Tab-separated table of C-alpha atoms in Angstrom:
chain	number	residue	atom	x	y	z
A	666	UNK	CA	141.785	50.079	99.259
A	667	UNK	CA	139.430	48.113	101.537
A	668	UNK	CA	135.743	48.860	101.124
A	669	UNK	CA	132.745	47.925	103.222
A	670	UNK	CA	130.205	45.303	102.187
A	671	UNK	CA	127.659	48.052	101.572
A	672	UNK	CA	130.017	49.969	99.287
A	673	UNK	CA	130.829	46.813	97.358
A	674	UNK	CA	127.139	45.970	96.997
A	675	UNK	CA	126.447	49.440	95.589
A	676	UNK	CA	129.357	49.106	93.140
A	677	UNK	CA	128.190	45.656	91.987
A	678	UNK	CA	124.623	46.898	91.421
A	679	UNK	CA	125.976	49.812	89.391
A	680	UNK	CA	128.148	47.484	87.300
A	681	UNK	CA	125.182	45.185	86.678
A	682	UNK	CA	123.113	48.158	85.524
A	683	UNK	CA	125.871	49.270	83.151
A	684	UNK	CA	126.259	45.750	81.746
A	685	UNK	CA	122.508	45.417	81.210
A	686	UNK	CA	122.520	48.716	79.328
A	687	UNK	CA	125.450	47.631	77.162
A	688	UNK	CA	123.766	44.327	76.291
A	689	UNK	CA	120.485	46.032	75.351
A	690	UNK	CA	122.266	48.786	73.446
A	691	UNK	CA	124.195	46.205	71.405
A	692	UNK	CA	120.966	45.115	69.690
A	693	UNK	CA	120.265	48.682	68.549
A	694	UNK	CA	123.640	49.821	67.287
A	695	UNK	CA	126.256	48.465	64.877
A	696	UNK	CA	129.124	50.310	66.576
A	697	UNK	CA	128.580	49.694	70.285
A	698	UNK	CA	132.209	49.938	71.386
A	699	UNK	CA	133.109	53.584	71.754
A	700	UNK	CA	136.311	55.014	73.280
A	701	UNK	CA	134.366	56.067	76.378
A	702	UNK	CA	133.866	52.387	77.217
A	703	UNK	CA	137.576	51.588	77.162
A	704	UNK	CA	138.140	52.256	80.903
A	705	UNK	CA	135.307	49.812	81.714
A	706	UNK	CA	136.850	46.843	79.910
A	707	UNK	CA	139.313	45.914	82.706
A	708	UNK	CA	136.462	45.929	85.239
A	709	UNK	CA	134.224	43.805	83.016
A	710	UNK	CA	136.941	41.232	82.259
A	711	UNK	CA	137.864	41.037	85.948
A	712	UNK	CA	134.371	39.757	86.821
A	713	UNK	CA	134.865	36.552	84.822
A	714	UNK	CA	135.840	34.642	87.958
A	715	UNK	CA	133.038	35.852	90.225
A	716	UNK	CA	131.496	32.457	90.982
A	717	UNK	CA	129.868	33.738	94.168
A	718	UNK	CA	127.451	35.959	92.216
A	719	UNK	CA	125.779	33.982	89.427
A	720	UNK	CA	123.857	36.986	88.105
A	721	UNK	CA	127.032	39.067	87.837
A	722	UNK	CA	128.849	36.192	86.129
A	723	UNK	CA	126.030	35.697	83.610
A	724	UNK	CA	125.921	39.417	82.833
A	725	UNK	CA	129.713	39.479	82.458
A	726	UNK	CA	129.681	36.626	79.948
A	727	UNK	CA	126.800	38.177	77.986
A	728	UNK	CA	128.438	41.611	77.945
A	729	UNK	CA	131.770	40.248	76.771
A	730	UNK	CA	130.028	38.193	74.106
A	731	UNK	CA	128.181	41.122	72.543
A	732	UNK	CA	130.998	43.657	72.893
A	733	UNK	CA	133.701	41.363	71.519
A	734	UNK	CA	131.605	40.905	68.367
A	735	UNK	CA	130.885	44.612	67.956
A	736	UNK	CA	132.024	46.603	64.970
A	737	UNK	CA	134.477	49.293	66.001
A	738	UNK	CA	135.104	52.414	63.966
A	739	UNK	CA	138.748	52.578	62.817
A	740	UNK	CA	139.210	55.852	64.704
A	741	UNK	CA	138.130	54.132	67.949
A	742	UNK	CA	140.147	50.936	67.658
A	743	UNK	CA	143.315	52.089	69.404
A	744	UNK	CA	141.454	53.245	72.525
A	745	UNK	CA	139.576	49.937	72.771
A	746	UNK	CA	142.780	47.920	72.308
A	747	UNK	CA	144.452	49.991	75.019
A	748	UNK	CA	141.570	49.142	77.351
A	749	UNK	CA	142.014	45.443	76.644
A	750	UNK	CA	145.756	45.765	77.166
A	751	UNK	CA	145.025	47.178	80.603
A	752	UNK	CA	142.560	44.327	81.246
A	753	UNK	CA	145.365	41.896	80.391
A	754	UNK	CA	147.263	43.205	83.417
A	755	UNK	CA	144.538	42.761	86.031
A	756	UNK	CA	145.269	40.835	89.226
A	757	UNK	CA	142.724	38.075	88.524
A	758	UNK	CA	143.964	35.375	86.146
A	759	UNK	CA	140.341	34.822	85.121
A	760	UNK	CA	140.272	38.423	83.976
A	761	UNK	CA	143.554	38.083	82.082
A	762	UNK	CA	142.328	34.939	80.316
A	763	UNK	CA	139.029	36.647	79.479
A	764	UNK	CA	140.911	39.602	78.001
A	765	UNK	CA	142.724	37.224	75.622
A	766	UNK	CA	139.480	35.707	74.367
A	767	UNK	CA	137.826	39.115	74.123
A	768	UNK	CA	140.762	40.496	72.142
A	769	UNK	CA	140.880	37.528	69.780
A	770	UNK	CA	137.185	37.678	68.881
A	771	UNK	CA	137.203	41.481	68.610
A	772	UNK	CA	140.144	41.378	66.204
A	773	UNK	CA	138.514	38.705	64.047
A	774	UNK	CA	135.281	40.728	63.929
A	775	UNK	CA	137.128	43.881	62.849
A	776	UNK	CA	139.996	42.291	60.934
A	777	UNK	CA	139.385	44.253	57.734
A	778	UNK	CA	139.577	47.627	59.474
A	779	UNK	CA	142.623	46.900	61.638
A	780	UNK	CA	145.374	48.220	59.406
A	781	UNK	CA	147.286	50.766	61.490
A	782	UNK	CA	150.774	49.809	62.603
A	783	UNK	CA	150.136	51.058	66.145
A	784	UNK	CA	147.037	48.884	66.517
A	785	UNK	CA	148.749	45.808	65.072
A	786	UNK	CA	151.777	46.333	67.309
A	787	UNK	CA	149.573	46.631	70.403
A	788	UNK	CA	147.702	43.416	69.538
A	789	UNK	CA	150.990	41.593	69.080
A	790	UNK	CA	152.583	42.880	72.287
A	791	UNK	CA	149.475	42.118	74.362
A	792	UNK	CA	149.351	38.498	73.177
A	793	UNK	CA	153.084	37.935	73.590
A	794	UNK	CA	153.042	39.414	77.096
A	795	UNK	CA	150.205	37.089	78.127
A	796	UNK	CA	152.173	34.164	76.698
A	797	UNK	CA	154.545	34.646	79.657
A	798	UNK	CA	151.816	34.847	82.276
A	799	UNK	CA	152.374	33.060	85.596
A	800	UNK	CA	149.076	31.181	85.175
A	801	UNK	CA	149.117	28.174	82.837
A	802	UNK	CA	145.522	28.725	81.682
A	803	UNK	CA	146.357	32.257	80.553
A	804	UNK	CA	149.430	31.064	78.640
A	805	UNK	CA	147.336	28.389	76.896
A	806	UNK	CA	144.694	30.941	75.905
A	807	UNK	CA	147.364	33.302	74.561
A	808	UNK	CA	148.917	30.461	72.523
A	809	UNK	CA	145.546	29.654	70.954
A	810	UNK	CA	144.994	33.333	70.190
A	811	UNK	CA	148.451	33.625	68.638
A	812	UNK	CA	147.712	30.623	66.420
A	813	UNK	CA	144.499	32.153	65.119
A	814	UNK	CA	145.996	35.604	64.600
A	815	UNK	CA	149.018	34.220	62.738
A	816	UNK	CA	146.726	32.054	60.601
A	817	UNK	CA	144.657	35.112	59.642
A	818	UNK	CA	147.827	37.148	58.932
A	819	UNK	CA	147.021	39.726	61.609
A	820	UNK	CA	150.260	38.829	63.377
A	821	UNK	CA	153.063	38.223	60.896
A	822	UNK	CA	155.220	35.125	61.313
A	823	UNK	CA	158.340	37.152	60.594
A	824	UNK	CA	161.947	36.598	61.659
A	825	UNK	CA	161.464	38.866	64.675
A	826	UNK	CA	158.636	36.719	66.055
A	827	UNK	CA	160.511	33.503	65.298
A	828	UNK	CA	163.608	34.801	67.061
A	829	UNK	CA	161.612	35.971	70.074
A	830	UNK	CA	159.867	32.608	70.540
A	831	UNK	CA	163.059	30.593	70.006
A	832	UNK	CA	164.905	32.754	72.519
A	833	UNK	CA	162.190	32.173	75.117
A	834	UNK	CA	162.153	28.441	74.385
A	835	UNK	CA	165.916	28.266	74.951
A	836	UNK	CA	165.709	29.777	78.449
A	837	UNK	CA	167.961	27.633	80.688
A	838	UNK	CA	166.134	25.774	83.438
A	839	UNK	CA	167.389	25.774	87.033
A	840	UNK	CA	169.243	22.616	87.991
A	841	UNK	CA	167.335	21.946	91.177
A	842	UNK	CA	164.456	23.299	93.218
A	843	UNK	CA	164.520	23.537	96.980
A	844	UNK	CA	162.256	21.390	99.136
A	845	UNK	CA	160.334	24.513	100.146
A	846	UNK	CA	159.721	25.380	96.502
A	847	UNK	CA	158.569	21.844	95.728
A	848	UNK	CA	156.240	21.817	98.725
A	849	UNK	CA	154.720	25.145	97.681
A	850	UNK	CA	154.340	24.047	94.021
A	851	UNK	CA	156.555	26.973	93.083
A	852	UNK	CA	157.017	27.337	89.332
A	853	UNK	CA	160.395	28.904	88.428
A	854	UNK	CA	160.285	31.995	86.240
A	855	UNK	CA	162.691	30.291	83.838
A	856	UNK	CA	160.243	27.416	83.352
A	857	UNK	CA	157.435	29.881	82.600
A	858	UNK	CA	159.557	31.696	79.995
A	859	UNK	CA	160.684	28.438	78.409
A	860	UNK	CA	157.107	27.135	78.290
A	861	UNK	CA	155.950	30.439	76.788
A	862	UNK	CA	158.404	30.041	73.919
A	863	UNK	CA	157.371	26.437	73.316
A	864	UNK	CA	153.679	27.363	73.466
A	865	UNK	CA	154.285	30.104	70.919
A	866	UNK	CA	156.155	27.778	68.554
A	867	UNK	CA	153.413	25.154	68.899
A	868	UNK	CA	150.819	27.845	68.247
A	869	UNK	CA	152.370	28.974	64.976
A	870	UNK	CA	152.712	25.354	63.812
A	871	UNK	CA	148.980	24.868	64.473
A	872	UNK	CA	148.295	28.018	62.462
A	873	UNK	CA	149.097	26.122	59.253
A	874	UNK	CA	147.352	22.751	59.603
A	875	UNK	CA	147.496	21.706	55.951
A	876	UNK	CA	150.680	23.292	54.661
A	877	UNK	CA	154.378	23.496	55.503
A	878	UNK	CA	155.720	27.063	55.323
A	879	UNK	CA	159.439	27.408	54.730
A	880	UNK	CA	160.126	28.145	58.414
A	881	UNK	CA	158.166	25.195	59.836
A	882	UNK	CA	160.770	22.384	59.493
A	883	UNK	CA	163.266	24.307	61.617
A	884	UNK	CA	160.651	25.011	64.288
A	885	UNK	CA	159.611	21.355	64.438
A	886	UNK	CA	163.238	20.425	65.020
A	887	UNK	CA	163.389	22.965	67.850
A	888	UNK	CA	160.251	21.476	69.417
A	889	UNK	CA	161.661	17.967	69.155
A	890	UNK	CA	164.465	18.964	71.506
A	891	UNK	CA	161.918	19.791	74.226
A	892	UNK	CA	160.345	16.344	74.446
A	893	UNK	CA	162.398	15.567	77.537
A	894	UNK	CA	161.596	18.867	79.281
A	895	UNK	CA	159.653	18.849	82.554
A	896	UNK	CA	155.883	19.328	82.693
A	897	UNK	CA	154.010	21.152	81.311
A	898	UNK	CA	156.440	21.696	78.415
A	899	UNK	CA	156.737	18.038	77.468
A	900	UNK	CA	152.961	17.607	77.240
A	901	UNK	CA	152.613	20.752	75.136
A	902	UNK	CA	155.154	19.467	72.596
A	903	UNK	CA	153.621	16.002	72.409
A	904	UNK	CA	150.175	17.451	71.812
A	905	UNK	CA	151.504	19.738	69.054
A	906	UNK	CA	153.359	16.899	67.300
A	907	UNK	CA	150.289	14.669	67.534
A	908	UNK	CA	148.174	17.429	65.963
A	909	UNK	CA	150.786	17.991	63.247
A	910	UNK	CA	150.657	14.293	62.402
A	911	UNK	CA	146.857	14.321	62.262
A	912	UNK	CA	146.629	17.327	59.940
A	913	UNK	CA	149.571	16.510	57.658
A	914	UNK	CA	149.384	12.726	57.442
A	915	UNK	CA	147.136	12.446	54.367
A	916	UNK	CA	149.417	14.596	52.174
A	917	UNK	CA	152.721	13.581	53.736
A	918	UNK	CA	154.121	12.462	50.364
A	919	UNK	CA	153.843	16.113	49.288
A	920	UNK	CA	154.784	17.745	52.589
A	921	UNK	CA	157.947	15.697	53.171
A	922	UNK	CA	159.672	17.409	50.246
A	923	UNK	CA	159.911	20.513	52.469
A	924	UNK	CA	162.224	18.648	54.864
A	925	UNK	CA	165.807	17.488	54.528
A	926	UNK	CA	166.544	13.758	54.734
A	927	UNK	CA	167.753	14.104	58.323
A	928	UNK	CA	164.648	16.057	59.287
A	929	UNK	CA	162.426	13.467	57.596
A	930	UNK	CA	164.090	10.691	59.555
A	931	UNK	CA	163.654	12.521	62.874
A	932	UNK	CA	160.004	13.289	62.136
A	933	UNK	CA	159.300	9.753	61.011
A	934	UNK	CA	160.662	8.422	64.277
A	935	UNK	CA	158.661	11.007	66.229
A	936	UNK	CA	155.362	10.519	64.425
A	937	UNK	CA	155.460	6.732	64.194
A	938	UNK	CA	156.990	5.711	67.514
A	939	UNK	CA	154.175	5.252	70.055
A	940	UNK	CA	156.513	5.990	72.947
A	941	UNK	CA	156.261	9.729	72.301
A	942	UNK	CA	152.510	9.699	72.819
A	943	UNK	CA	152.378	7.251	75.708
């Protein structure tokens, strides 16, 4: 609902007071994130794009920094994760991107106490949902978070996740876009889904920078097929292949044994030919 300038000013002052309290309280307590704070998380994350109020923006960044590094009691984790899941659905893409970063750091801080299946499932579903966000910056942030969470074994790189990402990456693209869509920079939903799958596959490849898990050769072959896709998919694949080359080049004599001869030939052409990175 519409509110007056005076009402908004009162609400902003109240939020600033709450944030200041949370920041100060964080220095005096090891467990600063309690379930009662869960409903506030969407409001805090949503302020990440408030460039018109520098004080509010600074307080938002400071609050998110201290709260995302807070220790959370195991009994309180689910409520906090539910609050972040709600923040991931806010109307501001700045808020959605902030919720990804908040979630990632919070999970890393509390990784040894996050053991419940419900909590792990909620983390996974939140990240995968944000991977299909309309905003490119949010999808990129979710891909980076997925990479870190897979690397730390918080999200399992199981057959279900592989199948989900491959299915998204195989989303058919529309043949043509109308002139009106081109003029409005309209991004087809199919392109977003396809990019989400590719981002996810690139993210899990980055999760293992110095090894080649048994599933990786197949995923690299899937990514290779997307080198001719439209932007931003093509750039995402090229960047991932370039990073794979950088991290695996020194021990390639060992790593190449994980690939078939055909796969080795394809990768050799990809990683040596400069045309792919032009």
